[in-house]
Amino acid sequence: QKEVEQDPGPLSVPEGAIVSLNCTYSNSAFQYFMWYRQYSRKGPELLMYTYSSGNKEDGRFTAQVDKSSKYISLFIRDSQPSDSATYLCAMSGSGGYNKLIFGAGTRLAVHP
Amino acid sequence: EAQVTQNPRYLITVTGKKLTVTCSQNMNHEYMSWYRQDPGLGLRQIYYSMNVEVTDKGDVPEGYKVSRKEKRNFPLILESPSPNQTSLYFCASSPREGREQYFGPGTRLTVT
């Protein structure tokens, strides 16, 4: 079993839809959670960074962490064709779990 | 502008011809890392560095070397490239291990 599981998609939605992207993890020591957006043939770009549980909002993006369920989500409201990209989750802990672990990425296509 | 730069962005070479991919960051980050990204395999860490003169192997270090003589630079060296090292390479930096990483634009390497 991988430490971080992420459905590769692809996920195809119409413009304006609410998108939900998710990752599950197995290591309860993880407490730093990130979402990256990667356009084709470009470097991953940090979108959201949260510590421990709860929600964080930035414009159309909301990151949610549920540590009890070992589940994190990224919501995109009013999705745009420019949101079409691969979204990677990443997480780490402290102590002996410092290494940042990436999910495989979910490919999202938003069509007009 | 805070950034990670890599050079070259594209490189086609032949088996056995030594090459170096440079990486530089201007954020005064202690932690730097190299990844390769291949279809279906996600991001895999090659080497990382916790600080100047401190480097260690990641998950796929075979065939690669690194050095960290200055805080801002972290070159990746392929002493005898082989076709299985054809990949998309990313350099990343972070204030410290396990925290948010900032990626360079990528280097697409083809070894024939």
PDB file of C-alpha atoms in Angstrom:
ATOM      1  CA  GLN A   1       0.000   0.000   0.000  1.00  0.00           C
ATOM      2  CA  LYS A   2       1.321   3.431  -0.937  1.00  0.00           C
ATOM      3  CA  GLU A   3       1.654   6.034   1.807  1.00  0.00           C
ATOM      4  CA  VAL A   4      -0.368   8.495  -0.256  1.00  0.00           C
ATOM      5  CA  GLU A   5      -3.126   7.434  -2.646  1.00  0.00           C
ATOM      6  CA  GLN A   6      -4.530   9.728  -5.307  1.00  0.00           C
ATOM      7  CA  ASP A   7      -6.896   8.828  -8.133  1.00  0.00           C
ATOM      8  CA  PRO A   8      -5.088   9.614 -11.422  1.00  0.00           C
ATOM      9  CA  GLY A   9      -8.294  10.512 -13.261  1.00  0.00           C
ATOM     10  CA  PRO A  10      -8.692  11.961 -15.754  1.00  0.00           C
ATOM     11  CA  LEU A  11     -11.490  14.066 -14.371  1.00  0.00           C
ATOM     12  CA  SER A  12     -13.482  15.997 -16.953  1.00  0.00           C
ATOM     13  CA  VAL A  13     -15.926  18.731 -15.891  1.00  0.00           C
ATOM     14  CA  PRO A  14     -17.785  21.589 -17.583  1.00  0.00           C
ATOM     15  CA  GLU A  15     -16.708  25.161 -17.021  1.00  0.00           C
ATOM     16  CA  GLY A  16     -18.258  26.597 -13.854  1.00  0.00           C
ATOM     17  CA  ALA A  17     -18.482  23.268 -12.027  1.00  0.00           C
ATOM     18  CA  ILE A  18     -17.221  22.687  -8.504  1.00  0.00           C
ATOM     19  CA  VAL A  19     -14.297  20.286  -8.590  1.00  0.00           C
ATOM     20  CA  SER A  20     -13.313  18.022  -5.722  1.00  0.00           C
ATOM     21  CA  LEU A  21      -9.858  16.444  -5.705  1.00  0.00           C
ATOM     22  CA  ASN A  22      -8.855  14.030  -2.969  1.00  0.00           C
ATOM     23  CA  CYS A  23      -6.001  12.121  -1.405  1.00  0.00           C
ATOM     24  CA  THR A  24      -5.914   9.501   1.306  1.00  0.00           C
ATOM     25  CA  TYR A  25      -2.889   8.615   3.394  1.00  0.00           C
ATOM     26  CA  SER A  26      -1.869   5.965   5.855  1.00  0.00           C
ATOM     27  CA  ASN A  27       0.708   7.644   8.108  1.00  0.00           C
ATOM     28  CA  SER A  28      -0.929   9.345  11.095  1.00  0.00           C
ATOM     29  CA  ALA A  29       2.315  11.313  11.673  1.00  0.00           C
ATOM     30  CA  PHE A  30       1.646  13.526   8.636  1.00  0.00           C
ATOM     31  CA  GLN A  31       0.750  17.068   9.651  1.00  0.00           C
ATOM     32  CA  TYR A  32       1.874  19.298   6.762  1.00  0.00           C
ATOM     33  CA  PHE A  33      -0.326  19.097   3.667  1.00  0.00           C
ATOM     34  CA  MET A  34       0.130  20.709   0.290  1.00  0.00           C
ATOM     35  CA  TRP A  35      -1.497  20.893  -3.097  1.00  0.00           C
ATOM     36  CA  TYR A  36       0.454  21.554  -6.261  1.00  0.00           C
ATOM     37  CA  ARG A  37      -0.781  22.372  -9.750  1.00  0.00           C
ATOM     38  CA  GLN A  38       1.273  21.220 -12.707  1.00  0.00           C
ATOM     39  CA  TYR A  39       0.593  22.314 -16.247  1.00  0.00           C
ATOM     40  CA  SER A  40       1.828  20.067 -19.023  1.00  0.00           C
ATOM     41  CA  ARG A  41       5.641  20.061 -19.242  1.00  0.00           C
ATOM     42  CA  LYS A  42       5.957  22.691 -16.495  1.00  0.00           C
ATOM     43  CA  GLY A  43       7.198  22.534 -12.919  1.00  0.00           C
ATOM     44  CA  PRO A  44       4.730  21.887 -10.078  1.00  0.00           C
ATOM     45  CA  GLU A  45       3.447  25.134  -8.581  1.00  0.00           C
ATOM     46  CA  LEU A  46       2.494  25.342  -4.902  1.00  0.00           C
ATOM     47  CA  LEU A  47      -1.225  26.143  -4.584  1.00  0.00           C
ATOM     48  CA  MET A  48      -2.144  25.534  -0.973  1.00  0.00           C
ATOM     49  CA  TYR A  49      -0.244  24.717   2.222  1.00  0.00           C
ATOM     50  CA  THR A  50      -1.994  23.737   5.440  1.00  0.00           C
ATOM     51  CA  TYR A  51      -0.876  22.541   8.824  1.00  0.00           C
ATOM     52  CA  SER A  52      -2.829  19.922  10.754  1.00  0.00           C
ATOM     53  CA  SER A  53      -6.607  19.741  10.391  1.00  0.00           C
ATOM     54  CA  GLY A  54      -9.146  22.250   9.143  1.00  0.00           C
ATOM     55  CA  ASN A  55      -9.892  24.343   6.098  1.00  0.00           C
ATOM     56  CA  LYS A  56      -7.962  26.989   4.233  1.00  0.00           C
ATOM     57  CA  GLU A  57      -9.417  29.180   1.518  1.00  0.00           C
ATOM     58  CA  ASP A  58      -7.642  31.165  -1.183  1.00  0.00           C
ATOM     59  CA  GLY A  59      -9.861  32.684  -3.831  1.00  0.00           C
ATOM     60  CA  ARG A  60     -11.630  29.887  -5.685  1.00  0.00           C
ATOM     61  CA  PHE A  61      -9.568  27.218  -3.944  1.00  0.00           C
ATOM     62  CA  THR A  62     -10.317  25.553  -0.607  1.00  0.00           C
ATOM     63  CA  ALA A  63      -8.084  22.959   1.020  1.00  0.00           C
ATOM     64  CA  GLN A  64      -9.575  20.675   3.618  1.00  0.00           C
ATOM     65  CA  VAL A  65      -7.799  18.259   5.957  1.00  0.00           C
ATOM     66  CA  ASP A  66      -9.533  15.536   7.963  1.00  0.00           C
ATOM     67  CA  LYS A  67      -6.833  13.889  10.034  1.00  0.00           C
ATOM     68  CA  SER A  68      -9.263  11.509  11.741  1.00  0.00           C
ATOM     69  CA  SER A  69     -10.120   9.994   8.358  1.00  0.00           C
ATOM     70  CA  LYS A  70      -6.628  10.521   6.891  1.00  0.00           C
ATOM     71  CA  TYR A  71      -8.218  12.340   3.971  1.00  0.00           C
ATOM     72  CA  ILE A  72      -7.441  15.654   2.312  1.00  0.00           C
ATOM     73  CA  SER A  73      -9.376  17.514  -0.361  1.00  0.00           C
ATOM     74  CA  LEU A  74      -8.954  20.432  -2.710  1.00  0.00           C
ATOM     75  CA  PHE A  75     -12.114  22.164  -3.919  1.00  0.00           C
ATOM     76  CA  ILE A  76     -12.128  24.437  -6.946  1.00  0.00           C
ATOM     77  CA  ARG A  77     -15.185  26.669  -7.303  1.00  0.00           C
ATOM     78  CA  ASP A  78     -16.332  28.116 -10.619  1.00  0.00           C
ATOM     79  CA  SER A  79     -13.776  26.030 -12.496  1.00  0.00           C
ATOM     80  CA  GLN A  80     -12.202  27.555 -15.598  1.00  0.00           C
ATOM     81  CA  PRO A  81     -10.513  26.004 -18.639  1.00  0.00           C
ATOM     82  CA  SER A  82      -7.277  27.507 -17.276  1.00  0.00           C
ATOM     83  CA  ASP A  83      -7.620  25.158 -14.278  1.00  0.00           C
ATOM     84  CA  SER A  84      -6.972  22.209 -16.607  1.00  0.00           C
ATOM     85  CA  ALA A  85      -3.806  20.664 -15.194  1.00  0.00           C
ATOM     86  CA  THR A  86      -2.547  17.833 -13.030  1.00  0.00           C
ATOM     87  CA  TYR A  87      -3.023  18.354  -9.296  1.00  0.00           C
ATOM     88  CA  LEU A  88      -0.637  16.679  -6.884  1.00  0.00           C
ATOM     89  CA  CYS A  89      -1.097  16.353  -3.165  1.00  0.00           C
ATOM     90  CA  ALA A  90       1.945  16.189  -0.902  1.00  0.00           C
ATOM     91  CA  MET A  91       2.417  15.695   2.808  1.00  0.00           C
ATOM     92  CA  SER A  92       4.981  15.255   5.547  1.00  0.00           C
ATOM     93  CA  GLY A  93       5.355  14.976   9.267  1.00  0.00           C
ATOM     94  CA  SER A  94       8.025  15.728  11.806  1.00  0.00           C
ATOM     95  CA  GLY A  95      10.547  13.693  13.694  1.00  0.00           C
ATOM     96  CA  GLY A  96      11.338  10.669  11.551  1.00  0.00           C
ATOM     97  CA  TYR A  97       8.716  11.547   8.916  1.00  0.00           C
ATOM     98  CA  ASN A  98      10.246  14.701   7.480  1.00  0.00           C
ATOM     99  CA  LYS A  99      10.334  13.549   3.889  1.00  0.00           C
ATOM    100  CA  LEU A 100       7.724  15.129   1.627  1.00  0.00           C
ATOM    101  CA  ILE A 101       5.624  12.378   0.030  1.00  0.00           C
ATOM    102  CA  PHE A 102       3.773  13.132  -3.215  1.00  0.00           C
ATOM    103  CA  GLY A 103       0.624  11.605  -4.595  1.00  0.00           C
ATOM    104  CA  ALA A 104       0.658  10.420  -8.193  1.00  0.00           C
ATOM    105  CA  GLY A 105      -1.474  13.378  -9.340  1.00  0.00           C
ATOM    106  CA  THR A 106      -5.004  13.745 -10.724  1.00  0.00           C
ATOM    107  CA  ARG A 107      -5.403  15.063 -14.258  1.00  0.00           C
ATOM    108  CA  LEU A 108      -8.242  17.590 -14.526  1.00  0.00           C
ATOM    109  CA  ALA A 109      -9.818  18.852 -17.749  1.00  0.00           C
ATOM    110  CA  VAL A 110     -12.299  21.743 -17.618  1.00  0.00           C
ATOM    111  CA  HIS A 111     -14.107  22.100 -20.923  1.00  0.00           C
ATOM    112  CA  PRO A 112     -15.919  25.266 -22.074  1.00  0.00           C
TER     113      PRO A 112
ATOM    114  CA  GLU B   1      11.514  37.472  -7.976  1.00  0.00           C
ATOM    115  CA  ALA B   2      11.860  34.345  -5.811  1.00  0.00           C
ATOM    116  CA  GLN B   3      12.595  31.443  -8.084  1.00  0.00           C
ATOM    117  CA  VAL B   4      14.395  28.216  -8.856  1.00  0.00           C
ATOM    118  CA  THR B   5      16.181  28.145 -12.184  1.00  0.00           C
ATOM    119  CA  GLN B   6      17.466  25.161 -14.131  1.00  0.00           C
ATOM    120  CA  ASN B   7      19.657  24.905 -17.184  1.00  0.00           C
ATOM    121  CA  PRO B   8      19.478  23.647 -19.794  1.00  0.00           C
ATOM    122  CA  ARG B   9      15.731  23.331 -20.260  1.00  0.00           C
ATOM    123  CA  TYR B  10      16.096  20.781 -23.053  1.00  0.00           C
ATOM    124  CA  LEU B  11      18.995  18.455 -23.746  1.00  0.00           C
ATOM    125  CA  ILE B  12      19.527  15.647 -26.220  1.00  0.00           C
ATOM    126  CA  THR B  13      22.710  13.663 -25.723  1.00  0.00           C
ATOM    127  CA  VAL B  14      24.263  10.295 -26.458  1.00  0.00           C
ATOM    128  CA  THR B  15      24.965   7.371 -24.172  1.00  0.00           C
ATOM    129  CA  GLY B  16      28.067   7.829 -22.059  1.00  0.00           C
ATOM    130  CA  LYS B  17      28.626  11.545 -22.598  1.00  0.00           C
ATOM    131  CA  LYS B  18      28.912  13.228 -19.210  1.00  0.00           C
ATOM    132  CA  LEU B  19      26.505  16.063 -18.552  1.00  0.00           C
ATOM    133  CA  THR B  20      25.563  18.477 -15.796  1.00  0.00           C
ATOM    134  CA  VAL B  21      22.203  20.084 -15.153  1.00  0.00           C
ATOM    135  CA  THR B  22      22.501  23.221 -13.063  1.00  0.00           C
ATOM    136  CA  CYS B  23      20.035  24.379 -10.432  1.00  0.00           C
ATOM    137  CA  SER B  24      20.037  27.658  -8.569  1.00  0.00           C
ATOM    138  CA  GLN B  25      17.658  29.243  -6.040  1.00  0.00           C
ATOM    139  CA  ASN B  26      17.550  32.802  -4.732  1.00  0.00           C
ATOM    140  CA  MET B  27      15.413  32.213  -1.619  1.00  0.00           C
ATOM    141  CA  ASN B  28      18.249  31.318   0.766  1.00  0.00           C
ATOM    142  CA  HIS B  29      16.674  27.892   1.270  1.00  0.00           C
ATOM    143  CA  GLU B  30      18.621  25.250   3.160  1.00  0.00           C
ATOM    144  CA  TYR B  31      16.985  22.214   1.570  1.00  0.00           C
ATOM    145  CA  MET B  32      17.296  21.336  -2.119  1.00  0.00           C
ATOM    146  CA  SER B  33      16.257  18.272  -4.019  1.00  0.00           C
ATOM    147  CA  TRP B  34      16.269  16.660  -7.457  1.00  0.00           C
ATOM    148  CA  TYR B  35      13.349  14.673  -8.862  1.00  0.00           C
ATOM    149  CA  ARG B  36      12.647  12.827 -12.046  1.00  0.00           C
ATOM    150  CA  GLN B  37       9.134  12.512 -13.399  1.00  0.00           C
ATOM    151  CA  ASP B  38       8.103   9.692 -15.713  1.00  0.00           C
ATOM    152  CA  PRO B  39       4.626   8.817 -17.029  1.00  0.00           C
ATOM    153  CA  GLY B  40       2.812   6.569 -14.601  1.00  0.00           C
ATOM    154  CA  LEU B  41       5.583   6.774 -11.990  1.00  0.00           C
ATOM    155  CA  GLY B  42       5.035  10.268 -10.617  1.00  0.00           C
ATOM    156  CA  LEU B  43       7.769  12.303  -8.958  1.00  0.00           C
ATOM    157  CA  ARG B  44      10.678  10.278  -7.681  1.00  0.00           C
ATOM    158  CA  GLN B  45      13.402  11.825  -5.574  1.00  0.00           C
ATOM    159  CA  ILE B  46      16.962  11.305  -6.830  1.00  0.00           C
ATOM    160  CA  TYR B  47      19.101  13.164  -4.286  1.00  0.00           C
ATOM    161  CA  TYR B  48      18.596  15.827  -1.700  1.00  0.00           C
ATOM    162  CA  SER B  49      20.688  18.231   0.329  1.00  0.00           C
ATOM    163  CA  MET B  50      19.970  19.501   3.815  1.00  0.00           C
ATOM    164  CA  ASN B  51      22.610  22.230   3.589  1.00  0.00           C
ATOM    165  CA  VAL B  52      26.021  23.063   2.129  1.00  0.00           C
ATOM    166  CA  GLU B  53      28.199  19.940   1.880  1.00  0.00           C
ATOM    167  CA  VAL B  54      25.354  17.736   3.205  1.00  0.00           C
ATOM    168  CA  THR B  55      23.769  15.477   0.582  1.00  0.00           C
ATOM    169  CA  ASP B  56      22.006  12.139   0.665  1.00  0.00           C
ATOM    170  CA  LYS B  57      20.391   9.617  -1.649  1.00  0.00           C
ATOM    171  CA  GLY B  58      16.744   9.702  -2.460  1.00  0.00           C
ATOM    172  CA  ASP B  59      14.693   6.870  -3.891  1.00  0.00           C
ATOM    173  CA  VAL B  60      16.391   6.502  -7.287  1.00  0.00           C
ATOM    174  CA  PRO B  61      20.034   7.676  -6.963  1.00  0.00           C
ATOM    175  CA  GLU B  62      21.733   5.136  -9.263  1.00  0.00           C
ATOM    176  CA  GLY B  63      23.592   6.779 -12.136  1.00  0.00           C
ATOM    177  CA  TYR B  64      23.486  10.285 -10.653  1.00  0.00           C
ATOM    178  CA  LYS B  65      25.791  12.471  -8.578  1.00  0.00           C
ATOM    179  CA  VAL B  66      25.247  15.799  -6.861  1.00  0.00           C
ATOM    180  CA  SER B  67      27.263  18.390  -5.009  1.00  0.00           C
ATOM    181  CA  ARG B  68      26.367  21.337  -2.789  1.00  0.00           C
ATOM    182  CA  LYS B  69      29.307  23.678  -2.482  1.00  0.00           C
ATOM    183  CA  GLU B  70      27.219  26.830  -2.194  1.00  0.00           C
ATOM    184  CA  LYS B  71      23.828  27.288  -0.597  1.00  0.00           C
ATOM    185  CA  ARG B  72      22.159  28.529  -3.764  1.00  0.00           C
ATOM    186  CA  ASN B  73      23.440  25.887  -6.227  1.00  0.00           C
ATOM    187  CA  PHE B  74      22.748  22.183  -6.470  1.00  0.00           C
ATOM    188  CA  PRO B  75      23.934  20.664  -9.778  1.00  0.00           C
ATOM    189  CA  LEU B  76      22.922  17.201 -10.962  1.00  0.00           C
ATOM    190  CA  ILE B  77      25.649  15.211 -12.703  1.00  0.00           C
ATOM    191  CA  LEU B  78      25.179  12.238 -14.996  1.00  0.00           C
ATOM    192  CA  GLU B  79      28.677  10.814 -15.479  1.00  0.00           C
ATOM    193  CA  SER B  80      27.677   8.184 -18.049  1.00  0.00           C
ATOM    194  CA  PRO B  81      24.092   8.756 -19.150  1.00  0.00           C
ATOM    195  CA  SER B  82      22.037   5.824 -20.405  1.00  0.00           C
ATOM    196  CA  PRO B  83      18.720   5.740 -22.312  1.00  0.00           C
ATOM    197  CA  ASN B  84      16.800   4.797 -19.137  1.00  0.00           C
ATOM    198  CA  GLN B  85      17.707   8.222 -17.760  1.00  0.00           C
ATOM    199  CA  THR B  86      15.591   9.878 -20.423  1.00  0.00           C
ATOM    200  CA  SER B  87      13.122  11.814 -18.310  1.00  0.00           C
ATOM    201  CA  LEU B  88      11.826  15.158 -17.108  1.00  0.00           C
ATOM    202  CA  TYR B  89      13.960  16.450 -14.249  1.00  0.00           C
ATOM    203  CA  PHE B  90      12.971  18.973 -11.593  1.00  0.00           C
ATOM    204  CA  CYS B  91      15.015  20.773  -9.015  1.00  0.00           C
ATOM    205  CA  ALA B  92      13.235  22.039  -5.904  1.00  0.00           C
ATOM    206  CA  SER B  93      14.123  24.048  -2.822  1.00  0.00           C
ATOM    207  CA  SER B  94      12.517  24.432   0.586  1.00  0.00           C
ATOM    208  CA  PRO B  95      13.176  26.371   3.793  1.00  0.00           C
ATOM    209  CA  ARG B  96      13.663  23.008   5.473  1.00  0.00           C
ATOM    210  CA  GLU B  97      13.018  19.313   4.879  1.00  0.00           C
ATOM    211  CA  GLY B  98       9.370  18.328   4.807  1.00  0.00           C
ATOM    212  CA  ARG B  99       8.048  21.821   4.226  1.00  0.00           C
ATOM    213  CA  GLU B 100       6.680  23.421   1.089  1.00  0.00           C
ATOM    214  CA  GLN B 101       8.962  22.931  -1.899  1.00  0.00           C
ATOM    215  CA  TYR B 102       9.365  25.327  -4.794  1.00  0.00           C
ATOM    216  CA  PHE B 103      10.101  23.754  -8.125  1.00  0.00           C
ATOM    217  CA  GLY B 104      12.150  24.827 -11.090  1.00  0.00           C
ATOM    218  CA  PRO B 105      10.744  24.809 -14.633  1.00  0.00           C
ATOM    219  CA  GLY B 106      12.158  21.378 -15.489  1.00  0.00           C
ATOM    220  CA  THR B 107      14.811  19.933 -17.780  1.00  0.00           C
ATOM    221  CA  ARG B 108      13.724  17.511 -20.464  1.00  0.00           C
ATOM    222  CA  LEU B 109      16.583  15.093 -21.090  1.00  0.00           C
ATOM    223  CA  THR B 110      16.763  12.608 -23.934  1.00  0.00           C
ATOM    224  CA  VAL B 111      19.602  10.068 -24.034  1.00  0.00           C
ATOM    225  CA  THR B 112      19.989   8.165 -27.290  1.00  0.00           C
TER     226      THR B 112
END
